[in-house]
Coordinates of C-alpha atoms in Angstrom, one line a residue:
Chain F
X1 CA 0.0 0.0 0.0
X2 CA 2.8 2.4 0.9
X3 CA 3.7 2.2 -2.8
X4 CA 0.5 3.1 -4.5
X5 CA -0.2 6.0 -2.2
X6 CA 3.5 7.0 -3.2
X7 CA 2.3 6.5 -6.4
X8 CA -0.5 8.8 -6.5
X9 CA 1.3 11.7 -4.3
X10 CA 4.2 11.7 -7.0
X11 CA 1.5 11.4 -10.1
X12 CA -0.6 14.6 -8.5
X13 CA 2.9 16.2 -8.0
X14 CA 3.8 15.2 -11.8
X15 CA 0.2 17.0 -12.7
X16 CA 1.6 20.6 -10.9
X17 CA 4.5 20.4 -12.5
X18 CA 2.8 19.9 -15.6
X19 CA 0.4 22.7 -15.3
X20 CA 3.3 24.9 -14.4
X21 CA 5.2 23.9 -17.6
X22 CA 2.1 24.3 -19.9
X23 CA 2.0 28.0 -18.2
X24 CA 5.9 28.4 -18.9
X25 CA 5.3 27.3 -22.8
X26 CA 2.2 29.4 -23.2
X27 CA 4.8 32.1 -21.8
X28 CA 7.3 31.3 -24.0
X29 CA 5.0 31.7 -27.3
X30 CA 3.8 35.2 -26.1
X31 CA 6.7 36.4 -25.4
X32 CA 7.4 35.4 -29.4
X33 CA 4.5 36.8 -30.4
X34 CA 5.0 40.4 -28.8
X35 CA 8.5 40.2 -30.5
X36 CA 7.3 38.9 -34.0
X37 CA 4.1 41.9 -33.8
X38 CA 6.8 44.9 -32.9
X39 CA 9.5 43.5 -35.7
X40 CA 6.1 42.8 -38.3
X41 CA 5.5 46.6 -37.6
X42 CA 8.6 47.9 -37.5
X43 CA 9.7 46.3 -40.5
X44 CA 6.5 46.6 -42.5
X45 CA 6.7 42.6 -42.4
X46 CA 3.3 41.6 -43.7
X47 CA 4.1 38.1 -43.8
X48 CA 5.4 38.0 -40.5
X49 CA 2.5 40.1 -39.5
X50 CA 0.1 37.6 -40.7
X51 CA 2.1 34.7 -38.9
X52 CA 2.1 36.4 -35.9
X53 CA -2.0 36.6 -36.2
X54 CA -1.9 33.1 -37.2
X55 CA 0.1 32.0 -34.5
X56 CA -2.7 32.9 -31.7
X57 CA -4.9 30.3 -32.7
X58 CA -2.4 28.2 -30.5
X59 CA -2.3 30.4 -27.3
X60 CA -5.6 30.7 -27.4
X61 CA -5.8 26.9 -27.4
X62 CA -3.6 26.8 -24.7
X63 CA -5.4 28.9 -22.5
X64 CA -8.4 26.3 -22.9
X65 CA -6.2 23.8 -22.6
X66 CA -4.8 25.2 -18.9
X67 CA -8.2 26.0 -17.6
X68 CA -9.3 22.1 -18.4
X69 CA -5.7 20.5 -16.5
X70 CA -6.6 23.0 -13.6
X71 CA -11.0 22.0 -13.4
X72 CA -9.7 18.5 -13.7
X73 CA -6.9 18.7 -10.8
X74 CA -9.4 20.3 -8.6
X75 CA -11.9 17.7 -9.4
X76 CA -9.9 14.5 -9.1
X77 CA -7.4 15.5 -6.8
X78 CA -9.3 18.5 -4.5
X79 CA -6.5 19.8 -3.5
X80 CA -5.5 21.7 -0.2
X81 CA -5.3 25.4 0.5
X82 CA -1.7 26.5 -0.8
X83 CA -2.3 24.0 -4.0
X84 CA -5.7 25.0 -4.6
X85 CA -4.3 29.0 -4.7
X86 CA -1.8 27.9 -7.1
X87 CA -4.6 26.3 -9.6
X88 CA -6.4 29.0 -9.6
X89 CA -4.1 31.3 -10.0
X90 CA -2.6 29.4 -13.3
X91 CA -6.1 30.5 -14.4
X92 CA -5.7 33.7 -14.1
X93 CA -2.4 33.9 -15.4
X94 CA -3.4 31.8 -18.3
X95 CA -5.9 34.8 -19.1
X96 CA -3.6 37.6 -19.1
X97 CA -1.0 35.4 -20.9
X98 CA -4.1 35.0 -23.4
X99 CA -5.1 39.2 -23.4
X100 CA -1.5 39.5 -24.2
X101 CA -1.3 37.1 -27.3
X102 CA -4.5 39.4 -28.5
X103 CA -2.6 42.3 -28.5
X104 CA 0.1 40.7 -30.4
X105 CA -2.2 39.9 -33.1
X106 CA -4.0 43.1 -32.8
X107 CA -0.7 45.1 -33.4
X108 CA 0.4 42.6 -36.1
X109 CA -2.8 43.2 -37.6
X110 CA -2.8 46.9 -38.0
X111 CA 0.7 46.5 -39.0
X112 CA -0.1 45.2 -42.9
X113 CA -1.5 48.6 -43.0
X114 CA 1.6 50.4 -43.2
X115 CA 2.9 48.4 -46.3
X116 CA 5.4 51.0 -48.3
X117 CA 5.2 53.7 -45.6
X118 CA 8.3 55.0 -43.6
X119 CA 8.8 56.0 -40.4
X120 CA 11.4 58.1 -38.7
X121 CA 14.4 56.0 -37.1
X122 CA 13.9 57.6 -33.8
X123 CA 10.2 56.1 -33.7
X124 CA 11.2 52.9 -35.0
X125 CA 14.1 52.9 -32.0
X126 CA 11.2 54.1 -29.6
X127 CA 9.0 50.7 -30.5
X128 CA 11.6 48.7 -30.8
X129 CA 12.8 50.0 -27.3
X130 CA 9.1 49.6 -26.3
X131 CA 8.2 46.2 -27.8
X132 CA 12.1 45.0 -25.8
X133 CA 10.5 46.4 -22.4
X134 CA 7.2 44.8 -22.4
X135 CA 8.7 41.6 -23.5
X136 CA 11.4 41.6 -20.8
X137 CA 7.9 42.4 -18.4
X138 CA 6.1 39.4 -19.2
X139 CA 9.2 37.4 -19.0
X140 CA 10.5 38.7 -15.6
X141 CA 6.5 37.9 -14.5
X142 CA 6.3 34.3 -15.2
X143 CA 9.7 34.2 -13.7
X144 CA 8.6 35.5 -10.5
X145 CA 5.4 33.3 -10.9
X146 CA 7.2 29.9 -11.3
X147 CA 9.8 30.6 -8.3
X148 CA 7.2 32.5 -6.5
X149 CA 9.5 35.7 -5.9
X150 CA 8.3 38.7 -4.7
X151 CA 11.2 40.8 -5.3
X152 CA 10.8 39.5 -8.9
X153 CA 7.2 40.4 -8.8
X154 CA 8.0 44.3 -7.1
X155 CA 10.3 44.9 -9.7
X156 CA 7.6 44.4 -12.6
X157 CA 5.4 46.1 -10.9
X158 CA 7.7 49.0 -10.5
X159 CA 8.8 49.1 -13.7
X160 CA 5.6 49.1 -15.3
X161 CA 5.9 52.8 -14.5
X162 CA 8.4 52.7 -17.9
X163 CA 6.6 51.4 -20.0
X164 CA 3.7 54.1 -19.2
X165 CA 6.4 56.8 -19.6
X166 CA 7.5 55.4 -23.3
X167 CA 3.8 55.2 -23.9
X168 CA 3.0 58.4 -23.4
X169 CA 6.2 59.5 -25.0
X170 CA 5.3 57.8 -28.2
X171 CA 1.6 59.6 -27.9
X172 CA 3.3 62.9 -27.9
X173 CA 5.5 62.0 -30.8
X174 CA 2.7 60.8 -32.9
X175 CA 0.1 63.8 -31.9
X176 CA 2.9 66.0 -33.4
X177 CA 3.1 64.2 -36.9
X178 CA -0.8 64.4 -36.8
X179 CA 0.0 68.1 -36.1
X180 CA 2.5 68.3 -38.9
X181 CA 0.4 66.9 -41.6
X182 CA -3.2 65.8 -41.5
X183 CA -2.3 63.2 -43.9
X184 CA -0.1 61.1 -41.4
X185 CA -3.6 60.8 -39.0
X186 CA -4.7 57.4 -40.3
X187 CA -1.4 56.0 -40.1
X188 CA -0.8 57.3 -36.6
X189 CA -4.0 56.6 -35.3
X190 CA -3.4 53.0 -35.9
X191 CA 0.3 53.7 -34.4
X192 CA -1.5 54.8 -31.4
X193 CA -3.4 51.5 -30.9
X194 CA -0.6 50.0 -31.2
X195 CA 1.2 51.5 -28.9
X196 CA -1.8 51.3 -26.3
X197 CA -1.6 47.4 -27.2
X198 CA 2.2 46.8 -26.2
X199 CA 1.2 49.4 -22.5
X200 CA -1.7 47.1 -22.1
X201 CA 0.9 44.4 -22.0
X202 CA 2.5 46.0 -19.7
X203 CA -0.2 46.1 -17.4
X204 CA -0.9 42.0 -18.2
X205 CA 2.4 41.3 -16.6
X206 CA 1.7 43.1 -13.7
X207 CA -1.1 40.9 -13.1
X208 CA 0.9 37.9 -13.7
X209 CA 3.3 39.6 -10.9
X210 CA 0.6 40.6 -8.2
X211 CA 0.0 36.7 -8.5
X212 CA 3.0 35.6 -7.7
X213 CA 3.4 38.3 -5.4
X214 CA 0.0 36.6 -3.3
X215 CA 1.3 32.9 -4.0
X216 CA 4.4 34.1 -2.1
X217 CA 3.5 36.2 0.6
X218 CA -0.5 35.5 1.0
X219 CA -0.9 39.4 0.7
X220 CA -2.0 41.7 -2.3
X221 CA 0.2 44.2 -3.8
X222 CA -2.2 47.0 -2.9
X223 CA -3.8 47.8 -5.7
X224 CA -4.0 51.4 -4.5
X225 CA -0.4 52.5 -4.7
X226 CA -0.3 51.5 -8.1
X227 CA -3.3 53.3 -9.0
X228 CA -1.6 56.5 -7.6
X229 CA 1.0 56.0 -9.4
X230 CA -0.4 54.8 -13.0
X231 CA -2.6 58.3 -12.5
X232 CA 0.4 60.7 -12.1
X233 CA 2.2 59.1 -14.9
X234 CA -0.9 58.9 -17.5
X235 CA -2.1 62.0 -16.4
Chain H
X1 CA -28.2 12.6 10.6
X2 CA -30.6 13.6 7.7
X3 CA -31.3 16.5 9.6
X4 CA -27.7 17.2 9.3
X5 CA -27.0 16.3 5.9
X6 CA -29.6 18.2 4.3
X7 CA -28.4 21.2 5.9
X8 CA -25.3 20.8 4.5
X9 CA -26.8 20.1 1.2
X10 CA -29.1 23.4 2.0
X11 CA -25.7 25.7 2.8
X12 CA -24.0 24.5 -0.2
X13 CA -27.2 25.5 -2.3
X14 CA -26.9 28.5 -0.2
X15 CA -23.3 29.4 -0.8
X16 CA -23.5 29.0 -4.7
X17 CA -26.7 31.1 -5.1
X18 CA -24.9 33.7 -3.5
X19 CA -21.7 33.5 -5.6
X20 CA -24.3 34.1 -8.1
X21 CA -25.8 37.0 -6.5
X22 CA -22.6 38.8 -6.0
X23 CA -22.0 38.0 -9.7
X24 CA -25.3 39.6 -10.2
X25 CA -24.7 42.7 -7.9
X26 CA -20.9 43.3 -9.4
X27 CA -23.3 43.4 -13.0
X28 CA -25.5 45.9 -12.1
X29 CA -22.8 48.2 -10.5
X30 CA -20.6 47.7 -13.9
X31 CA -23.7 48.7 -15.9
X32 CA -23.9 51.8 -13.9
X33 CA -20.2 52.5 -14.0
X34 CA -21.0 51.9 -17.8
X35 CA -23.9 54.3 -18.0
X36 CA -22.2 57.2 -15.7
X37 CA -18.7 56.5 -17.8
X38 CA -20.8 57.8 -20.8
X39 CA -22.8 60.3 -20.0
X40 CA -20.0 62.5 -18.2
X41 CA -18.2 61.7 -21.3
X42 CA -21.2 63.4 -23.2
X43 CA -21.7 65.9 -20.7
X44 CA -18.4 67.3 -19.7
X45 CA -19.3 66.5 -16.4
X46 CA -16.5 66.4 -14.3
X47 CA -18.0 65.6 -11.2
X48 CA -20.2 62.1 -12.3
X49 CA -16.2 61.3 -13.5
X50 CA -15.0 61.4 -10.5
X51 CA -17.6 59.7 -9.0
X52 CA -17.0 56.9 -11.7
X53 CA -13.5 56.7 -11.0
X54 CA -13.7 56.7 -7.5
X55 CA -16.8 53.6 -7.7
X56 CA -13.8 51.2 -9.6
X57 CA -12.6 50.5 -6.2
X58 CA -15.6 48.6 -5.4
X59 CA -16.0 46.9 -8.5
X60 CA -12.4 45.6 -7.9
X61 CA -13.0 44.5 -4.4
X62 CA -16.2 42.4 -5.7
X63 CA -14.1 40.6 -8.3
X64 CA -11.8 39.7 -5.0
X65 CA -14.7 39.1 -3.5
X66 CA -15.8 36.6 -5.6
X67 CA -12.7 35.0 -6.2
X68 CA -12.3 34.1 -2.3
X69 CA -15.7 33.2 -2.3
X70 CA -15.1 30.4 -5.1
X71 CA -11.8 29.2 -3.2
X72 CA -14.0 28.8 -0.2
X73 CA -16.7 26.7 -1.9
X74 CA -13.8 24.4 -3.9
X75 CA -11.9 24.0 -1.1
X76 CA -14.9 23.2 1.7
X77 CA -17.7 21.7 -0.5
X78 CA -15.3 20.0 -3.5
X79 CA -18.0 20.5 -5.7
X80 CA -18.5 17.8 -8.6
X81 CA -18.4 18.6 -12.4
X82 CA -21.3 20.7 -13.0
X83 CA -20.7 23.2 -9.9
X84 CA -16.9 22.7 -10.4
X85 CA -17.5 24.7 -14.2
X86 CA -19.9 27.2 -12.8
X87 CA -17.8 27.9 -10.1
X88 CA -14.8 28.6 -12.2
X89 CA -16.8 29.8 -14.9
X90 CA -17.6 32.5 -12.5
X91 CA -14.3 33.6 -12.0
X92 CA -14.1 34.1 -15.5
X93 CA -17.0 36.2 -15.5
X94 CA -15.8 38.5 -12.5
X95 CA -12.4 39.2 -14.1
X96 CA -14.6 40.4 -17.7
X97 CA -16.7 42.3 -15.1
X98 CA -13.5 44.4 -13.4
X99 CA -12.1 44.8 -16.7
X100 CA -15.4 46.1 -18.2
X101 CA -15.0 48.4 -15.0
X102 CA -11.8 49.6 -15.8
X103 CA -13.1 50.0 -19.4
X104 CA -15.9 52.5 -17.6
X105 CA -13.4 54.1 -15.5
X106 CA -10.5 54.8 -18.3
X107 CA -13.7 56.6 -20.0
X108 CA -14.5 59.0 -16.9
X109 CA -11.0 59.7 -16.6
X110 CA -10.5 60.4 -20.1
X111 CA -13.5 62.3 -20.3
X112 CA -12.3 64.9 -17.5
X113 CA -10.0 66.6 -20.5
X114 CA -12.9 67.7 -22.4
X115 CA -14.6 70.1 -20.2
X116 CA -15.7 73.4 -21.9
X117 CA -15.6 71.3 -25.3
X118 CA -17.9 71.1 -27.8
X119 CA -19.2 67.6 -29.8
X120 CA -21.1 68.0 -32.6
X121 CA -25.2 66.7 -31.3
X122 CA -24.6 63.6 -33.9
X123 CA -21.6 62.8 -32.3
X124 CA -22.9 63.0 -28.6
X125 CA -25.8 60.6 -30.3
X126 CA -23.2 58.3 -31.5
X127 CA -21.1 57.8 -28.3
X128 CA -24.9 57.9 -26.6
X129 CA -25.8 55.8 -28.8
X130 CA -22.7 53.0 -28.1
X131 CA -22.7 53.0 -24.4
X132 CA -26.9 52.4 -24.1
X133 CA -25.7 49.0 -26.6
X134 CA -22.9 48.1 -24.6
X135 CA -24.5 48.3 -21.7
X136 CA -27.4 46.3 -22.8
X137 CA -24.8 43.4 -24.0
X138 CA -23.2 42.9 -20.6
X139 CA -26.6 42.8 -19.3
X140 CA -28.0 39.9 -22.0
X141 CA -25.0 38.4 -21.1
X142 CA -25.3 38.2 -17.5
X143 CA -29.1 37.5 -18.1
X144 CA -27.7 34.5 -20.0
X145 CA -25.1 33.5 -17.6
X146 CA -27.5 33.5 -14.9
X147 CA -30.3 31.3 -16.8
X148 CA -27.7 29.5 -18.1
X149 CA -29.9 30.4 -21.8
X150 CA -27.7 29.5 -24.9
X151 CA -30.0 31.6 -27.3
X152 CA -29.3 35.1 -25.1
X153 CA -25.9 34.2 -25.2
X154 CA -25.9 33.8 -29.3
X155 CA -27.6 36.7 -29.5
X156 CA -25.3 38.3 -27.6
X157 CA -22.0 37.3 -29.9
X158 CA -24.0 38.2 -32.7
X159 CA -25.3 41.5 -31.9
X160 CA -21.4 42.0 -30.6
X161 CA -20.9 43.2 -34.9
X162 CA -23.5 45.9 -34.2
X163 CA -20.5 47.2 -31.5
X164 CA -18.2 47.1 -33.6
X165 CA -19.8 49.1 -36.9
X166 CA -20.5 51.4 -34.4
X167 CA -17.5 51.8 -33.5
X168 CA -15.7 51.8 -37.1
X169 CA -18.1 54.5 -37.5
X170 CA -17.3 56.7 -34.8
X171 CA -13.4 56.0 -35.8
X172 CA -14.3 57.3 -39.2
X173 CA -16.1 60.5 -37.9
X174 CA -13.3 61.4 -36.0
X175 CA -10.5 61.3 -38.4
X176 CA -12.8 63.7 -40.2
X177 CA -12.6 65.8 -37.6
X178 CA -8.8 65.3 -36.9
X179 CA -8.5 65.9 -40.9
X180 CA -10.6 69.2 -40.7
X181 CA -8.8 71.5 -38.1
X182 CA -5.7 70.1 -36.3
X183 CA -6.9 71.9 -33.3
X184 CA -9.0 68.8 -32.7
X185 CA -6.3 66.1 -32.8
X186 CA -5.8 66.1 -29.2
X187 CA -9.4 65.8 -28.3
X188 CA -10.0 63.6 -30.7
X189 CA -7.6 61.3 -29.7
X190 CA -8.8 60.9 -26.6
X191 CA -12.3 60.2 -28.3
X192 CA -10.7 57.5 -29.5
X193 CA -9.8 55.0 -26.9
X194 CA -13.1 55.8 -25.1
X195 CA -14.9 54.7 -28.3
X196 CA -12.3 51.7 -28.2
X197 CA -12.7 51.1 -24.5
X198 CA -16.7 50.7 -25.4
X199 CA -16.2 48.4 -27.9
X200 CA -13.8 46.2 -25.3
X201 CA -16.9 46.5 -23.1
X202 CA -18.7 44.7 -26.4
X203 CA -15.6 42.2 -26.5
X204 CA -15.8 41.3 -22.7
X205 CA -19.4 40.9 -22.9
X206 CA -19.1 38.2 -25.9
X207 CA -16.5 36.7 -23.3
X208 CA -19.6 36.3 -20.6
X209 CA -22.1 34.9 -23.1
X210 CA -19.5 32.3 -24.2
X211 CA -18.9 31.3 -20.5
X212 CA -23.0 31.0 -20.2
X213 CA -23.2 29.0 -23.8
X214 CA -20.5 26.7 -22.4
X215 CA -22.7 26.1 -18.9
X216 CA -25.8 25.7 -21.4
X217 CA -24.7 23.5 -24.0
X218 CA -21.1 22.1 -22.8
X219 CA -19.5 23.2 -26.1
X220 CA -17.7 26.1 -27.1
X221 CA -19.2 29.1 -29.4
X222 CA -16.8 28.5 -32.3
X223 CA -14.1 31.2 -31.6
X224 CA -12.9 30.8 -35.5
X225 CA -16.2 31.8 -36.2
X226 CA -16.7 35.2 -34.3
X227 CA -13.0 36.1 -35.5
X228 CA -13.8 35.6 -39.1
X229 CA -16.4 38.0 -38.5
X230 CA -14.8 40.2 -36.2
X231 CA -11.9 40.5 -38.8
X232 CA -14.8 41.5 -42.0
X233 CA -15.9 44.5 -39.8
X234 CA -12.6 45.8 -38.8
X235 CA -10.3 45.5 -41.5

C-alpha cells in the first residue's frame, strides 16, 4: 500500500509540475508573439505580420487547454489550501497570458496597413525599445510566478511605471506628426493603438506579478499605490 | 443525521446562489459604472467622472470578493463537475466584469479633459448611442449567464458586430474631424480610446455569453467563427 499511495502523491505532484510547464510554454509563445508583432510593424513585415495573427490560434488553445488541467486537478485530486491558490491562479495567469497574445495579433494586424510607408528611425528605435521592455515584463513575470518571488514580482510592478512613460512619450511624438500633416492621422491613429496594445501588455504582466506576489506572501500588492501612481504618470 | 445532511446540502445551495448574486450585484454596479462613464463623457461633467473613477474600487474588491468566495466553496464543498465549471466559470466572468470596469473608469477619466468642449449633437448621439448597446450586452450576457440560456448568449456574440460598426463609425467621424482642423487632434484622440474602451466592453461581454453557452450547452461558441467576423468589420 505504501507504494501506490506514493504512487498517487508523485503522479498529483507530476500534474503541478505539468500545469506549471504548460504556463511556462504558453509564456514562452507570447513572449514570441509580442516580438514577432513589434518587428512585423517595424519592419512593415506583412508576412510575419500575418504569422504572428496566425500564430494565436495556439495560445488561445492553450489557455483552454490550462483552464481544463486545472478543473480536472481540482476535481480528481481536490487539493489543499496552498495548491488550490496555485490552480487557480494558473487561471488567471493563463488569461492575461491570453489578453496578451491578443494584443500581439491586434498590433500585427494593423501593422499590414503600413505596407510602403516609412517611419522616422527615432520612432522605430522608440517601438523597438518599447516592444524589448514589455517583453522583458512578461518574461520577468512568469519568472517570479514559477519561483514564487516577490522581489521578482516588485520589480515588474515597479517598472511598469516605464513602459507608461515610453507610452505616453510615443503619444506625444505621434500627436505631433498628426499636427504636422493631416495626412499622417490614419497612419498614426493606428500607431497609437498599437502603442496602447504593447502598454496594455505592460499592465498583463503586472497581473501575472501581483499573483505571484500573493502565492508568495499570501498578501495583495495594494492595488491602491499603483493606482496613484499609473494616474500621475498617465495623467 | 438527515437533519444534518440536508443542511449541509441546504448551505452549499446556499453558498453557490450567493456566488451568483454577487455576480449579479458586481453586474448591475458595472452597468452603472458603464452608463455614468458615458454620460460624463457626453456631458463634460467632471463631477459624475470622479464619481465613476472613485466607484472602480468597489468593483475591484467584488471581483476579490468573488474569487475568495469560489476558493472557499472548492476547497470546503469539492464540488462535482457541473458546480466545479460554474464555479470557475464565475471567476471568468468576474475578471470580464473588473475589466469592463476599468473600461468604464479609463472613460471617466478620459473624459475629465474635455470640459468646456464642444461635440457635434450627432456625435454626442453616436457615443450615446454605443454606451446604451454596450451596456445592454453585458446585461443579456449576464441575463444569459444566470439562466444559463444558450439563445441570449448567441444573441449576444451576434449583436457584438452591431458594437463594432458602431465603432468603425465613430473612428471614421473622428478622423474627419482630426483631418478638418488640427486643433481637434488632441481631443480627438482621446475620443478614440473611449470609443475603443466601449467596444472592449462589447468584447468582454461576448466573453460572458460564451462562459453561459459553455454552462448551457457544454461546447464552445466556435471562436474561429466570431474572428472571421470580427476581422470583416474591422479590416
Amino acid at each position: 500500500m505504501p507504494n501506490s499511495n506514493e504512487h498517487i502523491v508523485s503522479s498529483y505532484e507530476d500534474e503541478l509540475t505539468e500545469l506549471a510547464r504548460t504556463i511556462s510554454e504558453m509564456g514562452g509563445l507570447v513572449e514570441k508573439a509580442i516580438a514577432n508583432a513589434t518587428e512585423a510593424l517595424i519592419r512593415s513585415d506583412t508576412e510575419l505580420a500575418m504569422a504572428t495573427v496566425a500564430a494565436d490560434k495556439r495560445i488561445d488553445a492553450m489557455q483552454t487547454q490550462i483552464d481544463e488541467m486545472a478543473v480536472s486537478i481540482i476535481a480528481r485530486r481536490q487539493p489543499m489550501a496552498q495548491d488550490l491558490r496555485l490552480v487557480i491562479a494558473s487561471i488567471h495567469v493563463a488569461n492575461d497570458l491570453e489578453r496578451i497574445g491578443d494584443m500581439a495579433k491586434s498590433t500585427a494586424r494593423r501593422s499590414t496597413q503600413f505596407e510602403g510607408i516609412t517611419m522616422s528611425s527615432q520612432f522605430k528605435n522608440g517601438l523597438r525599445h518599447m516592444g524589448e521592455l514589455v517583453q522583458r515584463q512578461v518574461k520577468l513575470a512568469l519568472d517570479a510566478f514559477a519561483g514564487r518571488d516577490k522581489n521578482i514580482a516588485v520589480d515588474v510592478v515597479e517598472r511598469d511605471t516605464d513602459v507608461d512613460a515610453l507610452y505616453v512619450s510615443l503619444f506625444r511624438e505621434l500627436l505631433t506628426y498628426m499636427m504636422e500633416d493631416p495626412r499622417n492621422i490614419t497612419m498614426c491613429t493606428h500607431l497609437l493603438f498599437c502603442g496602447k496594445n504593447l502598454e496594455r501588455v505592460g499592465d498583463h504582466s503586472t497581473n501575472i506579478a501581483e499573483q505571484a506576489y500573493f502565492l508568495s506572501t499570501g498578501k495583495t500588492l495594494t492595488a491602491d499605490i499603483e493606482d496613484l501612481k499609473r494616474e500621475q504618470i498617465k495623467s
